[in-house]
Coordinates of C-alpha atoms in Angstrom, one line a residue:
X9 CA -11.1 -6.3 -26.4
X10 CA -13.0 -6.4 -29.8
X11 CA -10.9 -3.6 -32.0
X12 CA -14.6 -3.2 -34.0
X13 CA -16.3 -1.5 -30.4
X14 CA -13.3 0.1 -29.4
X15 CA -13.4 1.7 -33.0
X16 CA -16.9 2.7 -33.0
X17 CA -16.6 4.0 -29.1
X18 CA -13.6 6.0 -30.6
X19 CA -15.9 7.6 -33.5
X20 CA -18.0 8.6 -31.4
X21 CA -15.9 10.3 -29.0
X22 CA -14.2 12.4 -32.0
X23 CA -17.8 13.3 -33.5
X24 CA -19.2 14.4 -30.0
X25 CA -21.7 11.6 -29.6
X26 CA -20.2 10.5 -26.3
X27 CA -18.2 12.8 -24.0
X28 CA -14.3 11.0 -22.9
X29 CA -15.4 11.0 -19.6
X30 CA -18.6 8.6 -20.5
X31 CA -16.2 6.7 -22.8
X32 CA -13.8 6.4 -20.2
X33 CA -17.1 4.9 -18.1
X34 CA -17.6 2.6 -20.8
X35 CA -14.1 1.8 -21.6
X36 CA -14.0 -0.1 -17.6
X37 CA -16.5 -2.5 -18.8
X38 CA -14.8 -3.6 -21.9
X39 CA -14.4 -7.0 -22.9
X40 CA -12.3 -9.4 -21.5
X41 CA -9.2 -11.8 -23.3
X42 CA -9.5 -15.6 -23.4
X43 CA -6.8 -18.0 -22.7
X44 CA -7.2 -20.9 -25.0
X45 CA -10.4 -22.2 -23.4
X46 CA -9.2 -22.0 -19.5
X47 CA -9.0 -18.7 -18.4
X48 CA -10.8 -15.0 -19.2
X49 CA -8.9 -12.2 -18.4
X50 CA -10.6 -8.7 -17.2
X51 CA -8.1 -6.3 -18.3
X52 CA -9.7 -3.7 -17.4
X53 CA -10.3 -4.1 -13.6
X54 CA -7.3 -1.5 -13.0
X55 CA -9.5 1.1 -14.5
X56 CA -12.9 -0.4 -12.2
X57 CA -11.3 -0.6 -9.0
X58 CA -7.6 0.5 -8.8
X59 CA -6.1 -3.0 -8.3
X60 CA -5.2 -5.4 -11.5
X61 CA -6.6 -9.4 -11.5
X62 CA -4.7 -11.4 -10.0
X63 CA -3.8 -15.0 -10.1
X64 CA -4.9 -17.9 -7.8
X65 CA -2.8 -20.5 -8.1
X66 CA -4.2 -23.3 -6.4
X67 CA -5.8 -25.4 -8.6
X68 CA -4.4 -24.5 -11.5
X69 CA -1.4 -26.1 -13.2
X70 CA 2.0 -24.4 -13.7
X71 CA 1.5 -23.9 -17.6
X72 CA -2.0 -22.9 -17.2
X73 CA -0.3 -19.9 -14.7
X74 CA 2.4 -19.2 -17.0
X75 CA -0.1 -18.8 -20.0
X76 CA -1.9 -16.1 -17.7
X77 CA 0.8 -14.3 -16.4
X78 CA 2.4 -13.8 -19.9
X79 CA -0.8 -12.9 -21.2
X80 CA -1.7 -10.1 -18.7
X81 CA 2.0 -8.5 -18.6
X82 CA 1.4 -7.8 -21.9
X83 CA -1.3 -5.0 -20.4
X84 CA 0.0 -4.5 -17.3
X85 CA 3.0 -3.3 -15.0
X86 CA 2.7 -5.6 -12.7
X87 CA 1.2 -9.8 -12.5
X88 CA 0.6 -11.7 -9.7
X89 CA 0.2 -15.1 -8.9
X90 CA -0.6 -15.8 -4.9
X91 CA -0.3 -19.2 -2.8
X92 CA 2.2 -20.3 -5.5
X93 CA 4.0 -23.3 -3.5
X94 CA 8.3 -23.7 -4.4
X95 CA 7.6 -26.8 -6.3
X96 CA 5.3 -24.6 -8.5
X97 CA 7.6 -21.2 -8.0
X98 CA 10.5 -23.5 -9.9
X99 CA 8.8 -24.6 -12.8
X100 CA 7.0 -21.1 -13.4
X101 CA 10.7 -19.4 -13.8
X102 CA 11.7 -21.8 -16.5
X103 CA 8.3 -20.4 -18.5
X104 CA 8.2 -16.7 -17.5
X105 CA 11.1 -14.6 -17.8
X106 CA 12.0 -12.2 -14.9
X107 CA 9.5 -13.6 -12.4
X108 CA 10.2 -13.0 -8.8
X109 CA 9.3 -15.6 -6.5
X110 CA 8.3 -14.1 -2.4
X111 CA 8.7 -17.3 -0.5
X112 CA 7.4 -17.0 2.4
X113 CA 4.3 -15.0 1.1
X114 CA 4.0 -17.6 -1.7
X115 CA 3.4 -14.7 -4.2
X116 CA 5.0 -15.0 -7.9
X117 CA 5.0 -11.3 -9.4
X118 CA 6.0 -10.0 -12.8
X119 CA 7.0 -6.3 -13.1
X120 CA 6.8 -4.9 -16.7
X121 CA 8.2 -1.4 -15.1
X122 CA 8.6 0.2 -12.1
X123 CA 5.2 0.5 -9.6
X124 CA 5.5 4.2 -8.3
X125 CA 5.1 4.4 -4.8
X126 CA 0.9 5.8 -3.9
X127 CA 2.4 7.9 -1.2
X128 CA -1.1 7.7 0.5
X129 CA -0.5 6.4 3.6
X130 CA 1.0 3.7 5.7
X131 CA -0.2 0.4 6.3
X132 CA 1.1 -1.4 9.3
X133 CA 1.1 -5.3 9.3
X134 CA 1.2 -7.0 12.8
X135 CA 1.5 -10.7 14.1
X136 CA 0.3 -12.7 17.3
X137 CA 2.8 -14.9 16.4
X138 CA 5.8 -16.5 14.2
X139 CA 3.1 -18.5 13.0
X140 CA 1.3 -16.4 11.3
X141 CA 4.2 -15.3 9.1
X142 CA 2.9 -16.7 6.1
X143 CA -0.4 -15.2 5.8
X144 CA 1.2 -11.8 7.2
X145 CA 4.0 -11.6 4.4
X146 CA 1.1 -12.3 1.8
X147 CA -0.6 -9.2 3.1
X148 CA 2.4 -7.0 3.3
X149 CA 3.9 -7.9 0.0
X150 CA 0.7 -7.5 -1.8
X151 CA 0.3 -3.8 -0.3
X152 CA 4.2 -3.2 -1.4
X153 CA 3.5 -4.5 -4.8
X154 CA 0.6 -2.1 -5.0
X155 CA 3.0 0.8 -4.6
X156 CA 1.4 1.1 -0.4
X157 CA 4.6 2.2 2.1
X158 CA 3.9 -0.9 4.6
X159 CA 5.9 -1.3 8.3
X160 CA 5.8 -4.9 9.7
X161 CA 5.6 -5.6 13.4
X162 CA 6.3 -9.7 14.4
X163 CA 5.3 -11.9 17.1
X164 CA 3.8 -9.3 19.4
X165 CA 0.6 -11.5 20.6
X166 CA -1.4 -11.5 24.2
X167 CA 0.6 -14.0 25.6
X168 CA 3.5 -11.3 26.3
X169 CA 1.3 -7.7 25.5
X170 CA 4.4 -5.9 26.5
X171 CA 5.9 -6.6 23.9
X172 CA 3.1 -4.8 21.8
X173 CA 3.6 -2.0 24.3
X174 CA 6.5 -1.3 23.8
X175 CA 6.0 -0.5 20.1
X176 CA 3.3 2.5 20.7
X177 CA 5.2 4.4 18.6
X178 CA 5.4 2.6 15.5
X179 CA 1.8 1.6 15.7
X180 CA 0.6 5.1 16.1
X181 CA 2.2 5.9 12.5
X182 CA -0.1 3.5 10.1
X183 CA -3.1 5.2 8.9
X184 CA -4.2 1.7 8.5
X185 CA -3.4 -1.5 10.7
X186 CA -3.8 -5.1 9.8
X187 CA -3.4 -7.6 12.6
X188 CA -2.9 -11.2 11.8
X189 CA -3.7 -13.5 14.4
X190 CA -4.5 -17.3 15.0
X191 CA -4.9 -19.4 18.4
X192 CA -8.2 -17.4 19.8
X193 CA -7.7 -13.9 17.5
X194 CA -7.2 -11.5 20.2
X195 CA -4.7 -9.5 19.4
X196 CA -7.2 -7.1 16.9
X197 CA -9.3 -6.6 19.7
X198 CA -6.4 -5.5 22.0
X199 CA -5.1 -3.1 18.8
X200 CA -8.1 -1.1 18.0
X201 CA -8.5 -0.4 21.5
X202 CA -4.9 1.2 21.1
X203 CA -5.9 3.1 17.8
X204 CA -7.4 5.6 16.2
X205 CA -7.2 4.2 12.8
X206 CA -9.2 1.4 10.8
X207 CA -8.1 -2.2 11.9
X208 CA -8.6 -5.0 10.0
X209 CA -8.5 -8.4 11.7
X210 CA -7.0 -11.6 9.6
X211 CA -7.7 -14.7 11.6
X212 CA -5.5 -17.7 10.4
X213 CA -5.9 -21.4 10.4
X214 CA -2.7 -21.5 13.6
X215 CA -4.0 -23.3 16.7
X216 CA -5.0 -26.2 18.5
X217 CA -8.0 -28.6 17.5
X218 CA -10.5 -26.0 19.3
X219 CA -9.6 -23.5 16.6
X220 CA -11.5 -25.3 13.8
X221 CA -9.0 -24.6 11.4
X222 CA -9.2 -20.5 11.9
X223 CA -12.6 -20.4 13.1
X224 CA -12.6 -19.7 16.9
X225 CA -10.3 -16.7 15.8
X226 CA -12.4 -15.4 13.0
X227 CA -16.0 -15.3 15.5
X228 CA -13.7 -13.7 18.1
X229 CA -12.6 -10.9 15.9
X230 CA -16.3 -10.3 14.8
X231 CA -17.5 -10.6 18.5
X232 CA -15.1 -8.1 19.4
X233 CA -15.9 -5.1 22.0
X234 CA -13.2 -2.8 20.2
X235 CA -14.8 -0.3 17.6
X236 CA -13.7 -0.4 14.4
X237 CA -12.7 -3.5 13.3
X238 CA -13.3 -5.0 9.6
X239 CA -12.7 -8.5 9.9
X240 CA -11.6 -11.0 6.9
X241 CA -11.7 -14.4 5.9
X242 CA -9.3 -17.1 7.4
X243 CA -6.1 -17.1 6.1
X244 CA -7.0 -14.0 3.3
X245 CA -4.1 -11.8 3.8
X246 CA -4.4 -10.6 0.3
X247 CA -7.7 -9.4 0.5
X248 CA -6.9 -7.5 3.6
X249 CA -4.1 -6.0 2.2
X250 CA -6.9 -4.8 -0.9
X251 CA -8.7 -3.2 1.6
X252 CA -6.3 -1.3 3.4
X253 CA -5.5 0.4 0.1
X254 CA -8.9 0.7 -0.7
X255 CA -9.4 2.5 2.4
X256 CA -6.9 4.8 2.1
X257 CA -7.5 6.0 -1.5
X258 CA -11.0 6.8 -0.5
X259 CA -9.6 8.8 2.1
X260 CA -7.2 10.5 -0.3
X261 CA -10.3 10.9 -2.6
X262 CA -12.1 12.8 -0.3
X263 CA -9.2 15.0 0.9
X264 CA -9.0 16.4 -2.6
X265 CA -12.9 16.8 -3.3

């Protein structure tokens, strides 16, 4: 942020040349901080859209991460890193103090304080299958760390829809479901015809040679007869998990209009 803008912004709010709630308008488009010659960071994208940048790892070496993460949690309560592999995980906690590693989400987050809990809503995370742990966890801990109450249900795919069945109760809680699913991507389909909520389908890259590495899934889910699906990108847990909160601030939003 360049102190000389910020200072004249300022000025002008205390003289009456701009009211605070156009230099708060202004203030969400501020400049962003470079990282040696790497990496720009947007600060300000809380104040835009309600979720902090984050970090994605692949691609990027370990002390190129650990530059950024230590960077942005001096603005921030809370840094993340996603599709952060162990290898990676390891060398980042030898360069960032207090940095907690989600394995099987591959997420790396750095709390600077405690993330109060929204209290919007809940969003409930569902899998076909074991398989699709991975990009399920990625979802769900990304909507924890965002302060979302989240409620996991594993492993309940077509192949056995009892067991899906059998957990009406827990489904009919969410306000928001987001069902994970690989192989042919059914199970979203099945959901939303359960529902009266949003669902959001997340095909992943689990399946057989027909799958095209996520694809069959991801055309089923956007062919699907069910109303009400928003479907994501193979594999993108976290941005599903962005939308379900999304979604239910909106709706919070326009509760209290």
């Amino acid at each position: 942020m360049n102190p000389d803008t910020l200072q004249s912004l300022l000025q002008a709010i205390a003289i009456g040349e701009v009211s605070p709630e156009q230099g708060l308008e202004k203030l969400k488009y501020f400049s962003f901080e470079s990282v040696d010659e790497f990496a720009k960071i947007d600060h300000h994208r809380y104040l835009r859209t309600g979720f902090p940048e984050v970090i994605w790892g692949p691609g990027k070496t370990p002390e190129q991460i650990a530059q950024i993460m230590l960077t942005m949690a001096c603005h921030s309560s809370l840094v993340m890193a996603t599709r952060i592999e162990p290898t990676v995980a390891k060398q980042l906690k030898n360069q960032v103090p207090n940095l907690i590693y989600y394995p099987v989400a591959r997420i790396c987050a750095l709390k600077t304080s405690e993330i109060p809990s929204t209290a919007l809503g809940v969003i409930g995370v569902l899998t076909a299958g074991t398989a699709d742990l991975p990009v399920a966890e990625e979802t769900a801990i990304t909507a924890q760390l965002c302060g979302f109450e989240v409620r996991r249900l594993w492993d309940v795919g077509v192949a056995g829809i009892h067991r899906l069945l059998s957990h009406r109760k827990l489904i009919n809680q969410a306000d928001v479901l987001i069902v994970v699913a690989g192989m042919e991507g059914a199970l979203p389909s099945v959901v939303a015809g359960m529902v009266d909520c949003p669902v959001i389908g997340v095909p992943t890259s689990v399946g057989y040679g027909a799958s095209f590495g996520g694809v069959s899934p991801l055309l089923t889910m956007l062919n699907s007869c069910a109303a009400g699906i928003g479907v994501v990108n193979i594999d993108n847990g976290f941005g599903a998990a962005i939308l379900a909160g999304q979604i239910l601030r909106t709706a919070n939003r326009l509760i209290h209009k």
